[in-house]
Backbone as numpy.savetxt, mean C-alpha at the origin, in Angstrom:
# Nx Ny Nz CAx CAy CAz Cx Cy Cz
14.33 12.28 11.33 13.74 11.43 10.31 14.72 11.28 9.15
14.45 10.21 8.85 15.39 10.09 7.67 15.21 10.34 6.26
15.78 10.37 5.22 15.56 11.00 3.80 14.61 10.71 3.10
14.08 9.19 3.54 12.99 8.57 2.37 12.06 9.61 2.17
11.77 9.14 0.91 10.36 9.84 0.18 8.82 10.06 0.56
7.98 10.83 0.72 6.96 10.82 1.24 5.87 11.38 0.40
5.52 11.56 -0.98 5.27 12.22 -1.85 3.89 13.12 -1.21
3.06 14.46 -1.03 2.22 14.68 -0.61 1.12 14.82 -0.88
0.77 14.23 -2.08 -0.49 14.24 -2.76 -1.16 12.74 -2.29
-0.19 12.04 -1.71 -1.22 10.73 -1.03 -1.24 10.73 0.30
-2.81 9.61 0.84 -2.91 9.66 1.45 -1.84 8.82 2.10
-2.20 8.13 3.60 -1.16 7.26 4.49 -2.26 6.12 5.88
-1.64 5.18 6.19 -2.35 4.67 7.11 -0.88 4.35 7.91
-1.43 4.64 9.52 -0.61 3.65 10.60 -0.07 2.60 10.46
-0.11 1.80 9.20 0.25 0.21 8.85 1.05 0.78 7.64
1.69 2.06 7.14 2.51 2.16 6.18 2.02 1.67 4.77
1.03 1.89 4.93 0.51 1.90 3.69 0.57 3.43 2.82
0.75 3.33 1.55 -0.03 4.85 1.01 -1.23 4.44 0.08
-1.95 5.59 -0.82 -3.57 5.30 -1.02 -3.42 6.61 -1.95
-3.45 6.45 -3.27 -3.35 7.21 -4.00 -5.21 7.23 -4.73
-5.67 8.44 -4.91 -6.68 8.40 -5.49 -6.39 8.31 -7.33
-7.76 8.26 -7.54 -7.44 7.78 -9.23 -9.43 7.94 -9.76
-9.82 7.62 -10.54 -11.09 8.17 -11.13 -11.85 7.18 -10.79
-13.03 7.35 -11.03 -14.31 6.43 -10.51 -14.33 5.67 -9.26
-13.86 6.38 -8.33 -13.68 5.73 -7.15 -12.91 4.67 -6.84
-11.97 4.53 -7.67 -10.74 3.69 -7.60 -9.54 4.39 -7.09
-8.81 3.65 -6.03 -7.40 3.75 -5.15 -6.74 3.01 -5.84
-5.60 3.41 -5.89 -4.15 2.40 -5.79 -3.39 2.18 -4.56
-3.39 1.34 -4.13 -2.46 1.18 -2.82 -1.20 0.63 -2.66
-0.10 0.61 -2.12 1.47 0.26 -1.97 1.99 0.59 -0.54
2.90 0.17 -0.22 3.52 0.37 1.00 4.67 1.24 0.65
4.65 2.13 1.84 5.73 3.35 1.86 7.11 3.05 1.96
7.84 3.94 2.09 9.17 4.24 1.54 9.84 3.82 2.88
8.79 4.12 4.33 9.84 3.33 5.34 9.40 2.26 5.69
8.32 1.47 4.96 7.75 0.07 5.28 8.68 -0.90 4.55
9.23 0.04 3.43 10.27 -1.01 2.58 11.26 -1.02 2.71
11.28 0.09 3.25 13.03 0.24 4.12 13.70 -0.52 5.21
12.35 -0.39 5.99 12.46 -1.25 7.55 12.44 -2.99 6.74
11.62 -3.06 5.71 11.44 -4.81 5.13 12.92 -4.94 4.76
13.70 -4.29 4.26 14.45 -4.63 3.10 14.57 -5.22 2.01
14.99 -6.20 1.48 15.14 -6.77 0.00 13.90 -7.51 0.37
13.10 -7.09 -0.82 11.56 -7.77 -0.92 11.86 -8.68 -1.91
11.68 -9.81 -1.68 11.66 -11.23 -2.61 10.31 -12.49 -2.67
9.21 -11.66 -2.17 7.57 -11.99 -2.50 6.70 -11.03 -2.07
5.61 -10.98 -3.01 4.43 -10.44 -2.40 3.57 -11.20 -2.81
2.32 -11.44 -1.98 1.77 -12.08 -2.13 -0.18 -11.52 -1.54
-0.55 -11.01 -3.07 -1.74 -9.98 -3.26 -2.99 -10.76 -2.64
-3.96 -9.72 -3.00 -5.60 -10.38 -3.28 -5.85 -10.41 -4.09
-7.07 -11.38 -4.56 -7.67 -11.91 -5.92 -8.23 -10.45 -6.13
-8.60 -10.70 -7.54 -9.45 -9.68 -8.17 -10.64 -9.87 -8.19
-11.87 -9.28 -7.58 -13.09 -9.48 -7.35 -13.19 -9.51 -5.59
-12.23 -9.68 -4.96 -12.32 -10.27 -2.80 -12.77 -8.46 -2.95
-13.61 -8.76 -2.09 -14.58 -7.75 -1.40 -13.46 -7.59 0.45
-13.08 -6.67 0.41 -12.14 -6.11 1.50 -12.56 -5.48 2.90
-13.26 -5.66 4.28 -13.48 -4.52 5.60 -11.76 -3.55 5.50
-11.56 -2.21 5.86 -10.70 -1.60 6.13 -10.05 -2.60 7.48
-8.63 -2.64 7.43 -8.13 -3.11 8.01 -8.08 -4.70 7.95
-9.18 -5.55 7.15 -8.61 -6.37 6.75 -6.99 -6.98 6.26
-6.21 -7.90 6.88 -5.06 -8.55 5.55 -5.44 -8.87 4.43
-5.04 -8.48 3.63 -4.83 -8.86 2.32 -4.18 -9.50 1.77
-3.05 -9.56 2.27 -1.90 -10.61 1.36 -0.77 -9.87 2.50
0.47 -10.19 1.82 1.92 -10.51 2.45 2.87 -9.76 1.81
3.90 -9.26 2.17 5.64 -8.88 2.28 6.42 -9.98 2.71
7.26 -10.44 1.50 8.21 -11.63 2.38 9.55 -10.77 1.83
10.50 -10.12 3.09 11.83 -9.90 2.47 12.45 -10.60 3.04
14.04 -10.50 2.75 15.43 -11.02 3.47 15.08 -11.26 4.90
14.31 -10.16 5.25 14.58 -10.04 6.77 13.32 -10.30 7.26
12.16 -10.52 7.14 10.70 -10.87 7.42 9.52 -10.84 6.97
8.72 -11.50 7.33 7.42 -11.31 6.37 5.95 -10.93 7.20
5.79 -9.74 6.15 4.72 -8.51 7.22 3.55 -8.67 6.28
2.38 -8.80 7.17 1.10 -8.62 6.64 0.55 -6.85 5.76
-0.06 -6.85 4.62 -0.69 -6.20 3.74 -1.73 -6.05 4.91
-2.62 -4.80 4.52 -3.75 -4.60 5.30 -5.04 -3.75 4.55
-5.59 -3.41 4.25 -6.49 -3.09 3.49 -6.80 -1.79 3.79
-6.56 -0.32 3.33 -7.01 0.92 4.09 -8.06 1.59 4.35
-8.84 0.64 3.17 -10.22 1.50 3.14 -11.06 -0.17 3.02
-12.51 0.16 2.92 -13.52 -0.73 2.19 -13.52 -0.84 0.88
-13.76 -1.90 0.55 -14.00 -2.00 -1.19 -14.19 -3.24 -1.88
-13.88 -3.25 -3.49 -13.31 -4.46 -4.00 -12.51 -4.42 -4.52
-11.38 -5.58 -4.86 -9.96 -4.87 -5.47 -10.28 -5.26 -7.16
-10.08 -4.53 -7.70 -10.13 -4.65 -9.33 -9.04 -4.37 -10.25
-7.89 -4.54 -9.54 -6.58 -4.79 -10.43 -5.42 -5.20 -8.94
-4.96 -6.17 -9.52 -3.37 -6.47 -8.75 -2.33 -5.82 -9.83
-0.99 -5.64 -8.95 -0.11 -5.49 -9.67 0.45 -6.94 -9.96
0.46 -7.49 -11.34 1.16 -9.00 -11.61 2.28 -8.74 -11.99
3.10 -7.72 -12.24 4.34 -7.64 -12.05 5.35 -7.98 -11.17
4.44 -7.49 -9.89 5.44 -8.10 -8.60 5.45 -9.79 -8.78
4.40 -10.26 -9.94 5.32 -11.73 -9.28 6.44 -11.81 -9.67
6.93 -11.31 -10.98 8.27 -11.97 -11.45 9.51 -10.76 -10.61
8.78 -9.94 -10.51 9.88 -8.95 -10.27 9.46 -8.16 -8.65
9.46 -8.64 -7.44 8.90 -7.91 -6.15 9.68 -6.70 -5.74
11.14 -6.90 -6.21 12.12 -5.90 -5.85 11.38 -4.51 -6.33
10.41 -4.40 -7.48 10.18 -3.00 -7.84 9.45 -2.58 -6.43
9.41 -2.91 -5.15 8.40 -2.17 -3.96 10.17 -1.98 -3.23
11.01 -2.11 -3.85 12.08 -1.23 -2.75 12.45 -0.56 -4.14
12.91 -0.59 -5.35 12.88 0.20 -6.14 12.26 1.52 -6.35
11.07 1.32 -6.10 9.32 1.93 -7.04 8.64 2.00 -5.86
8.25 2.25 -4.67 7.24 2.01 -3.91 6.44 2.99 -4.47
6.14 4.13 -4.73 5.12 4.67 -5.00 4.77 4.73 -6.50
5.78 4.08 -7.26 5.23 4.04 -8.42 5.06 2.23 -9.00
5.96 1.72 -9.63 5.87 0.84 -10.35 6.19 -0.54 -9.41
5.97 -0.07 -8.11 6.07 -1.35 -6.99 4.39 -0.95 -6.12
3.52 -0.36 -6.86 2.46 -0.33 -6.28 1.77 -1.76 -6.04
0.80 -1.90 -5.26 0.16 -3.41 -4.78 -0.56 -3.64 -5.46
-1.94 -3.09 -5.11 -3.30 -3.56 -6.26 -4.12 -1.76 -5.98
-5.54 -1.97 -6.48 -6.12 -1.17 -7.12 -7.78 -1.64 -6.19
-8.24 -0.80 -5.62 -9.44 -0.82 -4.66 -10.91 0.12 -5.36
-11.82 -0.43 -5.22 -13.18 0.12 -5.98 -13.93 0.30 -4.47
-13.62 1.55 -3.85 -14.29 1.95 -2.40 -15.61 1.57 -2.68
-16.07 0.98 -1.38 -17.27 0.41 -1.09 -18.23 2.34 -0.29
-19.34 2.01 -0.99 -19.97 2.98 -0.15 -20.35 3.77 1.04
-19.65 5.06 1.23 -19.33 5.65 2.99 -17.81 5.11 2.95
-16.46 4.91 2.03 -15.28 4.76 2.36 -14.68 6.19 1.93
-14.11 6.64 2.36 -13.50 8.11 2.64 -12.29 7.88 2.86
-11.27 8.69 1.53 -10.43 9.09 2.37 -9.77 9.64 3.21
-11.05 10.67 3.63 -10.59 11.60 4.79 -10.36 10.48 6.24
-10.51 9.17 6.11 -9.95 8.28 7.71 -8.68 7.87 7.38
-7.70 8.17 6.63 -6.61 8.60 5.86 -5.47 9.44 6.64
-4.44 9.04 6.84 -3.32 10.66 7.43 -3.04 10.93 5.92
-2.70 12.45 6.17 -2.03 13.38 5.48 -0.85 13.00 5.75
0.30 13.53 4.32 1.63 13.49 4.78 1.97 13.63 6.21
1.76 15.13 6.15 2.24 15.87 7.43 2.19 15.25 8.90
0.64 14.15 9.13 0.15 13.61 9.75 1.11 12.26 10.01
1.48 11.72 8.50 2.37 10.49 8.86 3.43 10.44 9.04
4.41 11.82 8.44 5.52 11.76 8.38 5.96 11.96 10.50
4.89 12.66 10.88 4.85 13.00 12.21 5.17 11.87 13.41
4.28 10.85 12.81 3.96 9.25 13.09 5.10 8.88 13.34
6.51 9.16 12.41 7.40 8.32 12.34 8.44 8.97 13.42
8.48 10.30 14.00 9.55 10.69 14.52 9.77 10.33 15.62
């Protein structure tokens, strides 16, 4: 495996997503360190509205880099109640920043969404070898 970052206090989905918890039942979600790696130079993203009511595994929006453009996916149930509007002017912060200041948007779990249907680091980093 290679060096990228995997921080272990978040969760992870099969679609390279991560899922950071946060208070009142609000997530932050972003794509990982080898989803942006494998994308390369990210030059759009393209979110969900604020208020779209989300099924897990829903698309959500888009990754357009240099090299292709990969569907967003939704990890849990919910509604999203913050985008990041930074990525419009600036998308590069998700190969910069993925777990911090290149995060996606912000999810208000719908009732019975758990993150225990979630991998653990250990679980995803496993995924990748």
């Amino acid at each position: 495996m290679s060096d990228l970052d995997y921080p272990d206090d978040l969760h992870y989905t099969a679609d390279h997503e991560w899922v950071r918890e946060g208070a009142d039942g609000v997530v932050r979600v972003g794509i990982t360190a080898f989803a942006q790696d494998a994308l390369g130079d990210v030059v759009y993203v393209s979110l969900p509205e604020v208020g779209d009511t989300v099924a897990a595994g829903d698309s959500v929006g888009e990754v357009e880099s240099t090299k292709s453009v990969s569907d967003l996916y939704s990890p849990l149930a919910g509604e999203v109640v913050t985008v990041n509007e930074a990525l419009d002017a600036t998308p590069e912060l998700v190969n910069s920043d993925p777990y911090g200041e290149g995060w996606m948007y912000e999810l208000r779990l719908a009732e019975g969404a758990s993150l225990g249907e979630l991998q653990d680091v250990a679980a995803y980093t496993a995924s990748l070898d």
